[in-house]
XYZ file of C-alpha atoms in Angstrom:
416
model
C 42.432 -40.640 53.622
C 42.107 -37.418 51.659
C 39.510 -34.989 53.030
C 37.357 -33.643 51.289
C 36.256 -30.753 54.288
C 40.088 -29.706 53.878
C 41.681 -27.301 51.757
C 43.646 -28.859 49.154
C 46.953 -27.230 48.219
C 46.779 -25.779 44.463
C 48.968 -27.206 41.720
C 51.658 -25.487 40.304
C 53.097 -28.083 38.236
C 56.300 -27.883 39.433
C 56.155 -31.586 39.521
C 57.470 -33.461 36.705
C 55.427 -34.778 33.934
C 55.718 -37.311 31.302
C 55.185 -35.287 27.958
C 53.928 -38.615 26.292
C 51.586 -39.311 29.253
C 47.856 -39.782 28.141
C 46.784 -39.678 31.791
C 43.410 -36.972 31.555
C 43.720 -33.858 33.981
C 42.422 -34.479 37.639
C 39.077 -32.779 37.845
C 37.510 -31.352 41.605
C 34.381 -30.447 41.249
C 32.204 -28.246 44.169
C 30.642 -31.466 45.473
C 30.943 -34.976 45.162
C 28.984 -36.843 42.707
C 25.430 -37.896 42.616
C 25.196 -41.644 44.293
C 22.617 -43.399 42.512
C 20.805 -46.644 44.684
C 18.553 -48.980 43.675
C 15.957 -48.425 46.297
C 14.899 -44.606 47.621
C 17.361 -43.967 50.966
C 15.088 -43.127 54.417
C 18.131 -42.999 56.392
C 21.136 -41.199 56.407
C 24.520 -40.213 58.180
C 27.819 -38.706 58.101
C 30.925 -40.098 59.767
C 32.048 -37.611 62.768
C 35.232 -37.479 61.353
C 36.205 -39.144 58.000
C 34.542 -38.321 54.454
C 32.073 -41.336 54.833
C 28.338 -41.112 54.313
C 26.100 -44.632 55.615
C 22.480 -44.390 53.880
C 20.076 -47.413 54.557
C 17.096 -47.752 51.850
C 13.523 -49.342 51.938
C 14.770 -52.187 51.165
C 16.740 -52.490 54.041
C 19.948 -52.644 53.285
C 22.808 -50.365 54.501
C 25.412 -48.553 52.632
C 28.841 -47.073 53.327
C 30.617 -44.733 51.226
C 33.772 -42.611 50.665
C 33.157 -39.327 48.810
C 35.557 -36.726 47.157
C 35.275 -33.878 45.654
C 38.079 -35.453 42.724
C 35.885 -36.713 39.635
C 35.552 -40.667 39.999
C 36.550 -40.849 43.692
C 33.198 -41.528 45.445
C 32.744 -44.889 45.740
C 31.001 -47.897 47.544
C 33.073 -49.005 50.502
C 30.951 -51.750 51.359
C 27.247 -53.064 51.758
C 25.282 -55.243 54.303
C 21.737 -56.789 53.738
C 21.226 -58.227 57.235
C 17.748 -56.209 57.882
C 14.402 -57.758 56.439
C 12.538 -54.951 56.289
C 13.118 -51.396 55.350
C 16.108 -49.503 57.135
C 14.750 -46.413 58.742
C 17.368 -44.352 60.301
C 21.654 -45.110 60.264
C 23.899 -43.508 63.036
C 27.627 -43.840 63.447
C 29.318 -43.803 67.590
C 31.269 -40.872 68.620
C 34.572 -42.589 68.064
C 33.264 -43.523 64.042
C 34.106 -47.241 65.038
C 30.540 -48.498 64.805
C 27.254 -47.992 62.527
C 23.846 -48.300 64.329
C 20.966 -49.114 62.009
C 17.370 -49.558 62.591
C 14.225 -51.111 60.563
C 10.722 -51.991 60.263
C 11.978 -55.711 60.971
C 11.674 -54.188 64.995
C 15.680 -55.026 64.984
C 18.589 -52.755 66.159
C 22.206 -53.828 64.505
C 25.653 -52.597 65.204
C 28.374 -53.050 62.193
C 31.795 -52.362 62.167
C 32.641 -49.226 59.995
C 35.744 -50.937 58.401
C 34.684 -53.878 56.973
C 30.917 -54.053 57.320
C 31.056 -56.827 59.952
C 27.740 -57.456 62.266
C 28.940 -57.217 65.480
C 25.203 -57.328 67.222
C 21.654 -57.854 66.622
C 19.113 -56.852 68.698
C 16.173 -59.031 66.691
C 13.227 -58.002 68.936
C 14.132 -54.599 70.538
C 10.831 -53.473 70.388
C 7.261 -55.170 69.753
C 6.637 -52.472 66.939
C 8.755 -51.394 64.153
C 11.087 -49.208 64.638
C 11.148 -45.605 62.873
C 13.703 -43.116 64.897
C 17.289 -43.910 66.403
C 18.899 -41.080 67.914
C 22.672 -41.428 69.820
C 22.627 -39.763 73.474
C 26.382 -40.373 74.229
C 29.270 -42.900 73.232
C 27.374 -45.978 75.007
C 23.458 -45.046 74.937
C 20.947 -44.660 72.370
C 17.969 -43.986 72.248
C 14.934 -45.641 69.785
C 11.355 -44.767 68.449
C 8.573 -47.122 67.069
C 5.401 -46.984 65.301
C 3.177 -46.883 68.273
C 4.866 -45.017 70.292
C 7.427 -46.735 72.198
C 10.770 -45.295 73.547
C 13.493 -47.465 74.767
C 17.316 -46.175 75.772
C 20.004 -48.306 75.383
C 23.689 -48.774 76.779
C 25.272 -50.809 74.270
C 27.554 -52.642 76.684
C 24.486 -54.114 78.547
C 21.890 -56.495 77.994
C 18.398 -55.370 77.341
C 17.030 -51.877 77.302
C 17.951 -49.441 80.058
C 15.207 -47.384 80.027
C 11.263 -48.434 78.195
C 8.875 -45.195 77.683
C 4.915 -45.830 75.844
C 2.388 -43.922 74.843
C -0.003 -45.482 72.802
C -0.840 -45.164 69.437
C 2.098 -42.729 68.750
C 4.492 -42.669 65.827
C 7.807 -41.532 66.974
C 8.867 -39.768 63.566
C 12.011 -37.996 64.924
C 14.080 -37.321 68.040
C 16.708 -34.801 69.126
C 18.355 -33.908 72.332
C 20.045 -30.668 73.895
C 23.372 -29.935 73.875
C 23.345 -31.050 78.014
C 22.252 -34.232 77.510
C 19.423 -33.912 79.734
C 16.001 -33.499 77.189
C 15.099 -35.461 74.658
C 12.784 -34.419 72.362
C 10.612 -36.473 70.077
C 8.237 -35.207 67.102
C 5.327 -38.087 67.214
C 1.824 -38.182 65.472
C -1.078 -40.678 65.471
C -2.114 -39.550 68.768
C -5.511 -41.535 70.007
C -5.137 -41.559 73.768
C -2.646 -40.244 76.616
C -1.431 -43.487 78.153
C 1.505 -43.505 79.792
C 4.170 -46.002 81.486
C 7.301 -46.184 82.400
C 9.487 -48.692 83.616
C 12.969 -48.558 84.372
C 15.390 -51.434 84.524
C 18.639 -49.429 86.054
C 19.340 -45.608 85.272
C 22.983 -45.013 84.516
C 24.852 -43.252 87.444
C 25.695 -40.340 85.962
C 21.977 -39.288 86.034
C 21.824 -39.120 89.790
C 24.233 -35.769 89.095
C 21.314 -34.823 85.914
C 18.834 -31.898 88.073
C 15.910 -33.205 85.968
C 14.986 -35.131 82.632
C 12.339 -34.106 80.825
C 11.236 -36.249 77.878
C 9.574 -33.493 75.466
C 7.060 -35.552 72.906
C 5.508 -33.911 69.785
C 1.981 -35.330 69.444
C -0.145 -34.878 66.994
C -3.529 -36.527 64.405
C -4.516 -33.700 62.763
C -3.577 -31.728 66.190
C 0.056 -31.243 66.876
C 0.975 -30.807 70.796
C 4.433 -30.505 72.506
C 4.053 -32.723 75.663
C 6.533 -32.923 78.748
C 7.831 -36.058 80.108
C 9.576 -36.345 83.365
C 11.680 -39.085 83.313
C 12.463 -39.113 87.153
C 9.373 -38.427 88.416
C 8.163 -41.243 85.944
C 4.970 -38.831 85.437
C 3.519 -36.685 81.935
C 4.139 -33.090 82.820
C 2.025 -30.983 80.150
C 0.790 -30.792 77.097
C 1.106 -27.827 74.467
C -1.781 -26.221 73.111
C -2.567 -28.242 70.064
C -1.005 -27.494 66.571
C -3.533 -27.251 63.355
C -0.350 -29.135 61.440
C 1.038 -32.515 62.157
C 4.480 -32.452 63.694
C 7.105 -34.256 61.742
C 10.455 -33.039 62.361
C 12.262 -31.505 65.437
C 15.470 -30.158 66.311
C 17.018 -27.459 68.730
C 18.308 -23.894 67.724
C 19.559 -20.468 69.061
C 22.329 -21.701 71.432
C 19.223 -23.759 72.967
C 16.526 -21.331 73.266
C 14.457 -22.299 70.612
C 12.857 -25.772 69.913
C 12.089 -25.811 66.408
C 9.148 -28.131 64.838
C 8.103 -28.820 60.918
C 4.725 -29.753 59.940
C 2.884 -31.927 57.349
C 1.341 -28.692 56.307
C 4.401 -26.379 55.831
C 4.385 -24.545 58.375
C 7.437 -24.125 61.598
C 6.537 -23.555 64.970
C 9.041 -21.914 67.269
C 8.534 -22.655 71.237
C 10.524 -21.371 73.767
C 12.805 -23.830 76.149
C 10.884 -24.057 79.190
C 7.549 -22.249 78.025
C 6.799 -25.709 76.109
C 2.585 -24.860 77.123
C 1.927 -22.700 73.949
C 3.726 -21.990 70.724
C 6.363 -18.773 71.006
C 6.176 -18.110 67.159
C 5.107 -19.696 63.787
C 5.579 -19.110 60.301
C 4.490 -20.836 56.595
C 6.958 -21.716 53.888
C 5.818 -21.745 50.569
C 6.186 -25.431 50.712
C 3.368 -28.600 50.214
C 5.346 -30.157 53.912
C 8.187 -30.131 55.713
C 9.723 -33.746 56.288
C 12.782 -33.117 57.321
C 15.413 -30.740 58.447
C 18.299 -30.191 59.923
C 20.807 -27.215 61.608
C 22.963 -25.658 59.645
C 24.111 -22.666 62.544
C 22.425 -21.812 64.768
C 20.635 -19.326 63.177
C 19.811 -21.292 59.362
C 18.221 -24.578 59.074
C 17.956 -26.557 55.464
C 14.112 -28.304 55.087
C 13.327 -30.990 52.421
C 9.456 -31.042 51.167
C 7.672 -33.699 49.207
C 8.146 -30.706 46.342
C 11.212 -31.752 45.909
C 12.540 -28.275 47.039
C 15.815 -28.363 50.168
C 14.901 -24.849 51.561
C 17.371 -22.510 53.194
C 15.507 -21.057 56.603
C 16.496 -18.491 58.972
C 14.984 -18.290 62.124
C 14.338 -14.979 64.360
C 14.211 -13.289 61.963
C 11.804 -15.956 60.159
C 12.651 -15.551 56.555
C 12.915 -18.390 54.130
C 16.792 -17.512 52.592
C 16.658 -19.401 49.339
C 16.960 -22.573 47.824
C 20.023 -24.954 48.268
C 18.841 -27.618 46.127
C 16.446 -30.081 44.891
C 14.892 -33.580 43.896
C 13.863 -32.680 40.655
C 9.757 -33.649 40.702
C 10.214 -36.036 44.046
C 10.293 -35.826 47.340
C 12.846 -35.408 49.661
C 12.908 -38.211 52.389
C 16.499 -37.057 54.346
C 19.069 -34.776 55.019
C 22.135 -34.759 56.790
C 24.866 -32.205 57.334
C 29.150 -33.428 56.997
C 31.273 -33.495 59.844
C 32.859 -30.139 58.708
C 29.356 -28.578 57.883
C 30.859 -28.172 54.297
C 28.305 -30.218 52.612
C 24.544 -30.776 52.823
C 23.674 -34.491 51.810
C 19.912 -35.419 50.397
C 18.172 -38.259 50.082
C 15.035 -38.028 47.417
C 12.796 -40.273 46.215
C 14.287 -40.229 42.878
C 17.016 -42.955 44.245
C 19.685 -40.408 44.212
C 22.347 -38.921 47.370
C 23.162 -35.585 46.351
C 25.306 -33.139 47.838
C 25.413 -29.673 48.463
C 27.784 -26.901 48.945
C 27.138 -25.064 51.924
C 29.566 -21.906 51.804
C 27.471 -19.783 50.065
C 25.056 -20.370 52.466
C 26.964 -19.570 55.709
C 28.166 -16.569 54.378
C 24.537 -15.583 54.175
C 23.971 -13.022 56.898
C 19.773 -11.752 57.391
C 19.211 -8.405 59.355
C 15.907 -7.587 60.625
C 14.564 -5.406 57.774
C 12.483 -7.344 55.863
C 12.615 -6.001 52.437
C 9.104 -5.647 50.164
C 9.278 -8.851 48.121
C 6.791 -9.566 45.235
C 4.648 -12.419 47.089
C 5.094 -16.106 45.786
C 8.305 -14.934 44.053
C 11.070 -17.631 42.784
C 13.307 -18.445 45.751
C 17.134 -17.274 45.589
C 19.865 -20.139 44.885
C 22.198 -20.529 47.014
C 24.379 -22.940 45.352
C 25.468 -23.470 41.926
C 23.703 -26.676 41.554
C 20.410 -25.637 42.822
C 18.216 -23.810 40.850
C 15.556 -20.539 41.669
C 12.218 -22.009 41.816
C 11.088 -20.581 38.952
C 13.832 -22.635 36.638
C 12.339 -25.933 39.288
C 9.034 -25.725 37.822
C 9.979 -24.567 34.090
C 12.075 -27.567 34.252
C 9.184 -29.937 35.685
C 6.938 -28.370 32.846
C 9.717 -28.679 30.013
C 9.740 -32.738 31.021
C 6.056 -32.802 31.161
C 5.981 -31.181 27.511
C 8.820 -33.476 26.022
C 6.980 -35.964 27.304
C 3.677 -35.104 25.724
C 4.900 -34.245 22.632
C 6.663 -37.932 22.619
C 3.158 -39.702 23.369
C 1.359 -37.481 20.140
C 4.410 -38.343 17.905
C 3.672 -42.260 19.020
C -0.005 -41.903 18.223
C 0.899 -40.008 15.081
C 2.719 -42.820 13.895
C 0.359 -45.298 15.080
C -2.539 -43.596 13.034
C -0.102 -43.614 10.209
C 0.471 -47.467 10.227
């Protein structure tokens, strides 16, 4: 299969030609083309080695396709329809054999990446739907519902391994150190501190694990980082709380950071292993943050109901620029290639869109911080995304067209 994460060698039409051919010129562009669904995507994936991206939509079906930069080559491999209810989160195995999808109709299902094939259902893996699917090694996974439940399975057993709760909790996202050993999980709807654990068999390699710690991100208006020991079977702390509601989580500087968004824009930094009280925080100029996800380990990509994908760099905390956007809807998921080429988006306009992330890398931010004009336009950092200044001329020249449309109507309307 041609990759796209490869460098292609250039033509230098040495090869022979017809003269009478009609055939049109092959055309690469930066990125792949736009993928249009019928149904807004809230989950989506890359394969961990082939130019495949699985996206599952609120309808609940799940998608698989190939995607080239050469115009006309990104196409639908295949589709499956076998959830009821919304998909919420898609993950391929290590090996890219399998895809592991997830819904609101509380079911877990495992297809084969080739043809599409359901290999397994899980049709009542948890008594809630489920929201967050996150893969801990080539055999386990791990699962989130709506009130709060966390269940790890081994996908060559029966059953779950492994069944966390804390009630009234929405697990909205989880992520796990590079060690295997934490997982952390950004939750909200927090009512009461309730917890159980029971545990059916642990796996033997955890006997050689020192500890496991089960950070949770709680949060109803307060946002707190609590500590879960899984051994001990016993809560361990809570953070201070958090004025914003935690939606989003992931790990950053070589493990020394755990980074958090929030419904209100803002990041919270907290050390690894000082989980009691926040280490650092800072505001983007941004309505919410509902997703991210690493780019090094340094510069993180954020998608906002704004429509906005921001470019963030963290220690120093400086917003970079702007790598692309839903154009007047919000962004719902993002997920980074197997090559860390390309930045894929999911938006609520019904589109996957892709972004080039070289410009980006090459981005380097020292610790002088520059006197910037407050709530200037944001910098683009890709040819397809534009400075937020041309974001909101552009929502404003729509909103004008559109208006001037409704008077020429009633203009004519009069007239008749």
């Amino acid at each position: 299969m041609d990759r796209t994460c490869e460098e292609r060698p250039a033509q230098d039409g040495s090869d022979e030609e017809d003269p009478d051919s009609t055939e049109a010129p092959v055309r690469i562009r930066d990125t792949p083309e736009d993928i249009v669904l019928e149904a807004p995507a809230s989950g989506l994936a890359f394969h961990p080695a082939r130019d495949l991206l699985a996206a599952g939509d609120v309808d609940g079906d799940v998608f698989v396709f190939s995607y080239s930069q050469q115009e006309g080559e990104t196409k639908e491999l295949w589709s499956s329809g076998h959830h009821l209810k919304s998909c919420r989160a898609v993950v391929f195995s290590e090996d890219g054999q399998k895809l592991v999808t997830v819904s609101k109709d509380k079911a877990i299902h495992v297809l084969d990446v080739e043809q599409g094939r359901l290999e397994r259902r899980i049709s009542k893996a948890h008594s809630a739907p489920i929201n967050s699917l996150l893969l801990v090694d080539e055999n386990v996974l791990a699962t989130g519902d709506d009130t709060g439940g966390i269940r790890l399975w081994d996908q060559r057993k029966e059953g779950p391994l492994m069944d966390m709760r804390q009630h009234e909790e929405y697990i909205a996202d989880m992520a796990l150190d590079p060690a295997k050993k934490l997982l952390l999980t950004a939750r909200y709807g927090l009512k009461a501190v309730s917890l159980s654990l029971s545990c059916v068999k642990c796996p033997p390699q955890w006997e050689l694990w020192p500890s496991l710690l089960l950070l949770c991100s709680l949060y109803s208006g307060d946002g707190c980082l609590g500590v879960f020991n899984i051994r001990r079977r016993r809560f361990e702390l809570l953070s201070e709380p958090q004025s914003g509601d935690l939606t989003s989580v992931t790990i950053m500087k070589c493990g020394k950071k755990v980074v958090c968004g929030s419904s209100e824009g803002t990041i919270y930094l907290f050390n690894w292993n000082g989980f009691g009280a926040t280490s650092d925080r800072f505001a983007l100029r941004a309505e919410s943050i509902d997703c991210m996800v690493p780019v090094t380990e340094n510069l993180l990509c954020t998608g906002s109901t704004d429509g906005v994908i921001r470019a963030v760099n963290i220690l120093p905390n400086r917003v970079v620029g702007s790598v692309g956007q839903h154009a007047g809807e919000p962004v719902e998921e993002l997920a980074l290639s197997h090559c860390g080429r390309f930045l894929a988006s999911s938006g609520h306009d019904q589109r996957l869109k892709f972004w080039d992330m070289a410009q980006l890398r090459a981005v380097v931010v020292d610790d002088y911080r520059r006197r910037k004009k407050k709530g200037g336009p944001l910098r683009a950092l890709s040819s397809k995304a534009w400075s937020t200044d041309d974001f909101f001329a552009g929502l404003r020249e729509e909103g004008e067209e559109s208006m001037a449309r409704d008077e020429e109507e009633e203009s004519e309307d009069d007239s008749d």
